Each structure stands twice: as C-alpha cells, then as structure tokens.
Short mmCIF file of C-alpha atoms and ligand atoms in Angstrom, two decimals:
data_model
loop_
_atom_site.label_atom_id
_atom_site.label_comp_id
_atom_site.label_asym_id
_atom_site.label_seq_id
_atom_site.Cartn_x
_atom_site.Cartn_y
_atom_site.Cartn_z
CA UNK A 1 0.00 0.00 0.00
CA UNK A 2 1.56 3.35 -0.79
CA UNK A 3 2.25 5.92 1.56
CA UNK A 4 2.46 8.59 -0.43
CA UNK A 5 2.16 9.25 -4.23
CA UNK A 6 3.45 11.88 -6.33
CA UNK A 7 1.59 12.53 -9.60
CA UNK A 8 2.62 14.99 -12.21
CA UNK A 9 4.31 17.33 -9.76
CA UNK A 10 5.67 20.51 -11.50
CA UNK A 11 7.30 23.24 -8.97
CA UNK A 12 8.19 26.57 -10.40
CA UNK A 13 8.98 29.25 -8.06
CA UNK A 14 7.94 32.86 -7.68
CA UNK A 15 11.32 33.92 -9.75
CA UNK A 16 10.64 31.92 -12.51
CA UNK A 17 13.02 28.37 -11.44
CA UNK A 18 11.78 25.28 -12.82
CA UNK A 19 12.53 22.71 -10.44
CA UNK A 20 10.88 19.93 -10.53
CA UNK A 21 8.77 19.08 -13.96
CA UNK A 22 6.74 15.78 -14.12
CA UNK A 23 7.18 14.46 -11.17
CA UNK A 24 5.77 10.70 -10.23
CA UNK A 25 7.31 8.62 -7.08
CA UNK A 26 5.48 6.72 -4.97
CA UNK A 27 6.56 5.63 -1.62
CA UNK A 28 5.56 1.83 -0.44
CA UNK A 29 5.44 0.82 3.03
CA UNK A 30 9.07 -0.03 4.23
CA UNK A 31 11.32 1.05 1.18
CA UNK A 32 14.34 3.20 1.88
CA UNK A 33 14.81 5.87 -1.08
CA UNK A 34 17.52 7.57 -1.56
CA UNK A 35 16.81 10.97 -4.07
CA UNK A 36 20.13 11.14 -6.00
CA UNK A 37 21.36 13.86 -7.98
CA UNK A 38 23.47 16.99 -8.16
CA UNK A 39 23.06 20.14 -6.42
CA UNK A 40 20.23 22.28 -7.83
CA UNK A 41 18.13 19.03 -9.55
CA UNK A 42 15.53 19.55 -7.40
CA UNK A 43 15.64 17.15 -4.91
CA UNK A 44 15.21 19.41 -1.52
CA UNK A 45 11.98 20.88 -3.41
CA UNK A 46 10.62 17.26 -4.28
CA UNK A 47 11.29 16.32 0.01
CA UNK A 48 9.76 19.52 1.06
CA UNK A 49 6.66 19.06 -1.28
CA UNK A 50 6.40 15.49 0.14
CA UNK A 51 6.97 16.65 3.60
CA UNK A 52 3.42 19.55 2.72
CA UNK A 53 6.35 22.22 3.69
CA UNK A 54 5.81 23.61 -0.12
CA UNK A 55 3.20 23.94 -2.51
CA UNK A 56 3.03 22.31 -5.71
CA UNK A 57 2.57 24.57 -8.98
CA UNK A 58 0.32 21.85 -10.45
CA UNK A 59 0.15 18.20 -9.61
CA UNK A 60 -0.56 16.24 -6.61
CA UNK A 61 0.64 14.30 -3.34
CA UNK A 62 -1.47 12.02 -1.85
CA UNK A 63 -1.00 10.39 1.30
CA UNK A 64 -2.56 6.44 1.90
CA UNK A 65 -4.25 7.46 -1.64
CA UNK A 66 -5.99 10.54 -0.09
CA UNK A 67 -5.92 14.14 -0.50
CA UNK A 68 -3.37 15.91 2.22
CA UNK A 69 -6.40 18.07 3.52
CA UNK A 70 -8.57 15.11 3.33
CA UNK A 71 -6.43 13.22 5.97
CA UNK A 72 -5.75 16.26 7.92
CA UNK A 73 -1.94 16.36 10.00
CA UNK A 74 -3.42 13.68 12.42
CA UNK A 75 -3.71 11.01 10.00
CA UNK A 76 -0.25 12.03 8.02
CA UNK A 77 2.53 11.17 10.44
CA UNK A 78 5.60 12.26 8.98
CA UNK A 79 9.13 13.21 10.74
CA UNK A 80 11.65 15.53 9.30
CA UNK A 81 15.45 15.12 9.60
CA UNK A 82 17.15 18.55 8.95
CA UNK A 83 21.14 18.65 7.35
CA UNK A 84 21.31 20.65 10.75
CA UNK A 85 20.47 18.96 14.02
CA UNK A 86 18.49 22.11 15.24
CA UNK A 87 18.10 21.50 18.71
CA UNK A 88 17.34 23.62 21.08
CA UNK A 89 20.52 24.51 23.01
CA UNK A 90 18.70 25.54 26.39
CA UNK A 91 17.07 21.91 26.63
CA UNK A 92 18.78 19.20 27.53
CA UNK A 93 18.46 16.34 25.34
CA UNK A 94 15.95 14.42 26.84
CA UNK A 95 13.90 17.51 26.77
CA UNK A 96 14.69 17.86 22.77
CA UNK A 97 13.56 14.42 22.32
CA UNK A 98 10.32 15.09 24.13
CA UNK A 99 9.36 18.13 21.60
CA UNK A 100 7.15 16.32 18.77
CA UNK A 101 5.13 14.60 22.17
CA UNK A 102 4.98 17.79 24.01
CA UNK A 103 3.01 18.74 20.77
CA UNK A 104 0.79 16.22 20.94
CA UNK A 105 0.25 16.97 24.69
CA UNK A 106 1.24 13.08 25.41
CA UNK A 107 1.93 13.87 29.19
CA UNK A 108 4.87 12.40 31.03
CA UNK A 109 3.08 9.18 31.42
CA UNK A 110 5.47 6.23 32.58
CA UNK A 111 4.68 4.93 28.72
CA UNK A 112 5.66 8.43 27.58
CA UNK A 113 9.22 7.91 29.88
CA UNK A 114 9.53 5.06 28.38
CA UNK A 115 9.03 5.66 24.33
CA UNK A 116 11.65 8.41 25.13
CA UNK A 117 14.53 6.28 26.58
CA UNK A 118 13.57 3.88 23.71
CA UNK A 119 14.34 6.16 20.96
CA UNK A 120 17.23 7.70 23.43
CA UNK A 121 18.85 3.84 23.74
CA UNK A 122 17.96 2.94 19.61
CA UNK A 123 20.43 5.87 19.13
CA UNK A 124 22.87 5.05 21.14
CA UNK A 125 22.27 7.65 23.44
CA UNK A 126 21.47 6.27 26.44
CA UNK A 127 22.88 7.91 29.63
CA UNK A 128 23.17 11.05 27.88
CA UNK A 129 19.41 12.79 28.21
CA UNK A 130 20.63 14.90 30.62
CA UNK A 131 23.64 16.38 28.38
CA UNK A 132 22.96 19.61 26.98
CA UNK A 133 23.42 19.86 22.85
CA UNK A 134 26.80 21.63 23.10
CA UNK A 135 28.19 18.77 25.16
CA UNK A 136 27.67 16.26 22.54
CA UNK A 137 29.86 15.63 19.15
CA UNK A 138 28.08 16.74 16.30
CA UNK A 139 27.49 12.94 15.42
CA UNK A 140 25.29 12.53 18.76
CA UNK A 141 23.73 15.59 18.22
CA UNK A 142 22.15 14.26 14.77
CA UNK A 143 21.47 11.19 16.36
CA UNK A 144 19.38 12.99 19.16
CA UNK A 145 17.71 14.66 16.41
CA UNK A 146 16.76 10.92 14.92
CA UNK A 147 15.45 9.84 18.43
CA UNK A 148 13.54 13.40 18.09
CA UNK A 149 12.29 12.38 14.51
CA UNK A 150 11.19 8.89 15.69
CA UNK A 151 9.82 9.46 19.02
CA UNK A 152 5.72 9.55 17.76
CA UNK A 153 6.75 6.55 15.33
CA UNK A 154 6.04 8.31 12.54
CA UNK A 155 4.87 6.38 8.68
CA UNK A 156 7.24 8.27 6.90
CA UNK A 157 10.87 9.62 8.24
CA UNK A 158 12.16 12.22 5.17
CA UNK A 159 15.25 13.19 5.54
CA UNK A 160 17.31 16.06 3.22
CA UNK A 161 21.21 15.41 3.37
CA UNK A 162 20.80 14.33 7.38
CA UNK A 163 24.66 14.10 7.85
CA UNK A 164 26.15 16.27 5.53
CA UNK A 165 27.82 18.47 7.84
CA UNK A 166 29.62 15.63 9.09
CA UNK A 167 33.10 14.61 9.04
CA UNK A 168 33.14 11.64 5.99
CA UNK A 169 33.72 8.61 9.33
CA UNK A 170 30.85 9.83 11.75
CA UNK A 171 28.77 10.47 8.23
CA UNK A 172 29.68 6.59 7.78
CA UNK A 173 29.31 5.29 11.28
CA UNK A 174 25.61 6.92 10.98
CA UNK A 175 24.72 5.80 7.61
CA UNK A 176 25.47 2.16 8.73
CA UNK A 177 23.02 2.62 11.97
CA UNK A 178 20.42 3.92 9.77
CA UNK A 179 20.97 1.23 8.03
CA UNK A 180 20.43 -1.09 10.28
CA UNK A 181 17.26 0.74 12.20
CA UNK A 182 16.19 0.22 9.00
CA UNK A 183 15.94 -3.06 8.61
CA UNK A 184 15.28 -3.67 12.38
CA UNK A 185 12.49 -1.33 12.41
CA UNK A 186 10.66 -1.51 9.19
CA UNK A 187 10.80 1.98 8.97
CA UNK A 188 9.49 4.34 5.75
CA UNK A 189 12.39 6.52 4.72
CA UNK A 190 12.94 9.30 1.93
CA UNK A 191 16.80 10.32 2.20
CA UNK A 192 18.43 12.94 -0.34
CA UNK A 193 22.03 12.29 -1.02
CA UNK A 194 24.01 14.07 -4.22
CA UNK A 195 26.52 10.87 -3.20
CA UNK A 196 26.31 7.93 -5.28
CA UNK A 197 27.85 5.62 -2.57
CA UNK A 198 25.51 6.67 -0.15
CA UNK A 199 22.67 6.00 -2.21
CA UNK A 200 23.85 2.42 -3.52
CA UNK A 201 25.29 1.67 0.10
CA UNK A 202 22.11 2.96 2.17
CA UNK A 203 18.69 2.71 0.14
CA UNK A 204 16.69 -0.08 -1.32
CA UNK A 205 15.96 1.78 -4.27
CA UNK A 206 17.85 5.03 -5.80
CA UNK A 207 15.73 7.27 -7.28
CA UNK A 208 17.83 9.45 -9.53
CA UNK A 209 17.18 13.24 -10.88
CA UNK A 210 18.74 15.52 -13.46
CA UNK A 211 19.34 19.11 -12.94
CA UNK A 212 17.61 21.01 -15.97
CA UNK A 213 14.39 20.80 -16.03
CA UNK A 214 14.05 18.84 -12.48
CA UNK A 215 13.35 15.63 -14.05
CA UNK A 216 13.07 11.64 -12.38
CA UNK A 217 15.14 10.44 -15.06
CA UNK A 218 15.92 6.42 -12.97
CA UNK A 219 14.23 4.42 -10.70
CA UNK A 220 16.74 1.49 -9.46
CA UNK A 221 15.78 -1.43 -6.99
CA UNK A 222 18.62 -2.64 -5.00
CA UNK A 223 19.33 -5.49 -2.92
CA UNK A 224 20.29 -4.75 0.67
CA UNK A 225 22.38 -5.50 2.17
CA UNK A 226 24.77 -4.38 -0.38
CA UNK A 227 27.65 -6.74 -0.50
CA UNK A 228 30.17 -4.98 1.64
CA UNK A 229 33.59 -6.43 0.29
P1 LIG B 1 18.68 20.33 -4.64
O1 LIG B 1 18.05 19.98 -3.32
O2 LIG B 1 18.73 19.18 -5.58
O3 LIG B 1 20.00 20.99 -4.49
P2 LIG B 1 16.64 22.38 -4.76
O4 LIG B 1 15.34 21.70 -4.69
O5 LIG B 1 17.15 23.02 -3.54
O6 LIG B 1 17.72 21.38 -5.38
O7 LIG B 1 16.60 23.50 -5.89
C1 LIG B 1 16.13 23.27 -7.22
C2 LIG B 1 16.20 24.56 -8.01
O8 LIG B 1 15.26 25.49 -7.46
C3 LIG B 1 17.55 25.24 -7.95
O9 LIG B 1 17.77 25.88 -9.17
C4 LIG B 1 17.38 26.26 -6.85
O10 LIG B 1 18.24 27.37 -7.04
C5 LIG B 1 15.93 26.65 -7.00
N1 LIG B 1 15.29 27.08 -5.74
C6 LIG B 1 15.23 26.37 -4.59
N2 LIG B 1 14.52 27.04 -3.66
C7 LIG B 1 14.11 28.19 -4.25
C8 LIG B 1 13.35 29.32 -3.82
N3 LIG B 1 12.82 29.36 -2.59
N4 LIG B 1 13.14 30.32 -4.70
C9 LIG B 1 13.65 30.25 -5.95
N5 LIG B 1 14.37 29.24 -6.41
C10 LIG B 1 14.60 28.21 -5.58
P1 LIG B 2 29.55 9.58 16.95
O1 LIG B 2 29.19 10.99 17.05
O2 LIG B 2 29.30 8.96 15.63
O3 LIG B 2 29.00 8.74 18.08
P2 LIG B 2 32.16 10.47 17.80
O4 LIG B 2 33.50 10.16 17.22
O5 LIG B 2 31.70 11.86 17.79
O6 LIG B 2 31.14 9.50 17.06
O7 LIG B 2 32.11 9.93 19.28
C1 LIG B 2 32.52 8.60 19.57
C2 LIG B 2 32.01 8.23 20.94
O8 LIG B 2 32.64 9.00 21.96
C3 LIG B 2 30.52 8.52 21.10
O9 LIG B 2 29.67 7.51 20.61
C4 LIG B 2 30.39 8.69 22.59
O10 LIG B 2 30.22 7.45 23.23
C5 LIG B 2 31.71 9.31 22.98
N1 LIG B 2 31.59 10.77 23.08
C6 LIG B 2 31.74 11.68 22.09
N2 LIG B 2 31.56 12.92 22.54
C7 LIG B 2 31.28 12.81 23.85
C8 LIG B 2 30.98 13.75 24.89
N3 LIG B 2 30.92 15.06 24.68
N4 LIG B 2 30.75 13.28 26.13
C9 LIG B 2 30.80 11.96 26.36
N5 LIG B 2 31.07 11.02 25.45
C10 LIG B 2 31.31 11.43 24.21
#
C-alpha cells in the first residue's frame, strides 16, 4: 500500500526556477529511497513538497491514496530530519527528544518515559538525556535529532542530506546505523544524497534526478544489504 504518491508534480517558483517538472514517485510501506542527484536538480523541493512544507505549482501528493487536507496532519505522520540537528541549546536532550510529544500533549506518562529512553537507547544515546546539545559531538547531536524524529513513530521519516555536515567517518558510522534501524524497524524513509555511494550503500531503491528541467530520469531497486567487500 503506498504511503504517499506523487503525480505529475511541477514546482516553479515565484522567480521563474523550474525545479521539478513531471514528477511521479510513490513511496511503499518499508522502502528506503535515496533521491540522488546533483546540487540544484531539485531534490530538496521534491522532500519539502512530500513533507506539505511547499506547494506544488500543479500536480498532486497524496498520502494512503488521499488528498493531504482530506487526511488532515493527524492522519499524516511524517518526521523531518534537517542537514542541521536544530536542537534547542537551552534543553537538555531528553527535553529535545520530548518536543514532537509535548506537541501532541502526550503527558509524562510512565509509557511516555519510556518511548523516550527507547528512541534515546535505539540511538545510542542512552545515559546522555541529561547532556545539553553543546556537550555532545556533532554525530550525537544528529542522532538525538533521529530519536527526536522517531519518538511519535512516525509512517514516513524524510530526511534532506541528514549528515552532511559531518566529518566523511561519523557520516559513515551513521549511515550504517540507519541502516540497520532500518531493517530492524521496518521503517518508511525518503533520504536525499548528491553521493552515489551513499545512495547504492544505504537505500533499497535510488531514485535518480537531473538538474535542468528537475526531471526523475531512474528508478533502481537494489538489494540490501549491499555486499560490503
Ligand atoms: P537540490 O536539493 O537538488 O540541491 P533544490 O530543490 O534546492 O535542489 O533547488 C532546485 C532549483 O530550485 C535550484 O535551481 C534552486 O536554485 C531553486 N530554488 C530552490 N529554492 C528556491 C526558492 N525558494 N526560490 C527560488 N528558487 C529556488
Ligand atoms: P559519533 O558521534 O558517531 O558517536 P564520535 O566520534 O563523535 O562518534 O564519538 C565517539 C564516541 O565517543 C561517542 O559515541 C560517545 O560514546 C563518545 N563521546 C563523544 N563525545 C562525547 C561527549 N561530549 N561526552 C561523552 N562522550 C562522548
């Protein structure tokens, strides 16, 4: 069952950029898709469409085969991983974690406690909720902002360059986790990468766009695991 389709999408902004024209993708439950391509191709516009942070010039996005204002934010539980961590660098971490269920006015529950030292622990960060940002390497920091992303278990997890800021062995360390919390988790993931290895090492299916006009131009299944060696 899709998540989310993509029909026909074309984006042209207020100054006159074309970026995206014809665009069709549709996301399946449990695929990990890496949006490949080089800078300016479009891809940030296509996650930020999907995401319902921009509007579409003409085309449409559906989400479970509905209209977005049809299902309303309830039903549309998405999570958005920024190239940035952006946490907030007065909270601690636990507190950064608890945002997205602060917004939902979950409560602090025992069973709210306890989804947050679950995401906390499934990032390796376990023992550090009471760290402030600044204290952490820039590698925990993005992984607090994963916990953060994952905390309401949302359908889809979209995330634009998530570690590009990163020196090339945490970027690794953290593409192999996501990897793996992946396919321990089942999770939904869109990821935009302009690296080729990240896309063949990461995603079960490469989805690969051309700068000028903002054109799909390959769809590619791959076999994960990738063989390593
Ligand atoms: P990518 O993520 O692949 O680098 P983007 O989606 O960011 O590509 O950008 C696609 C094209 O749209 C580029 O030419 C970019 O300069 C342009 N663009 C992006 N955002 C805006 C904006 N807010 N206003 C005008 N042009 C934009
Ligand atoms: P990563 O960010 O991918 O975990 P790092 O090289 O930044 O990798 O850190 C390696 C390990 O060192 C971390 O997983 C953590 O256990 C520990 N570490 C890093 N920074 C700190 C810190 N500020 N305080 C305590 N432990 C830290």
């Amino acid at each position: 069952r899709p998540v989310l389709q993509v029909n026909g999408v074309n984006k042209i902004y207020g100054n006159g950029t074309v970026a995206l024209k014809g665009a069709d993708l549709t996301v399946k439950q449990g695929e990990f898709i890496s949006l490949l391509g080089p800078s300016g191709c479009g891809k940030s516009t296509l996650l930020r469409i999907m995401a319902g942070l921009g509007e579409v010039t003409t085309g449409t996005v559906k989400w479970w085969e509905q209209d977005y204002d049809v299902v309303g934010s309830k039903g549309r539980k998405l999570a958005f991983v920024f190239q940035n961590a952006t946490l907030m660098p007065w909270a601690r971490v636990r507190k950064n974690v608890r945002l997205p269920l602060d917004l939902e006015h979950a409560g602090n529950s025992e069973e709210v406690e306890k989804k947050i030292d679950d995401a906390l622990d499934m990032v390796g960060l376990k023992g550090f909720d009471e760290s402030y940002p600044r204290e952490l390497s820039g590698g925990m920091q993005m992984r607090a902002s994963i916990a953060r992303a994952m905390v309401t278990e949302p359908n889809l997890l979209l995330m634009d360059e998530p570690f590009g800021a990163l020196d090339e062995m945490t970027r690794n360390k953290l593409n192999d986790d996501v990897l793996k919390l992946w396919q321990d988790n089942g999770w939904t993931i869109v990821f935009v990468t302009h690296s080729v290895y990240e896309a063949v090492y990461l995603s079960s299916r490469v989805v690969v766009m051309a700068a000028r006009p903002g054109r799909i131009v390959d769809d590619i299944k791959i076999e994960q695991p990738f063989p390593r060696s």
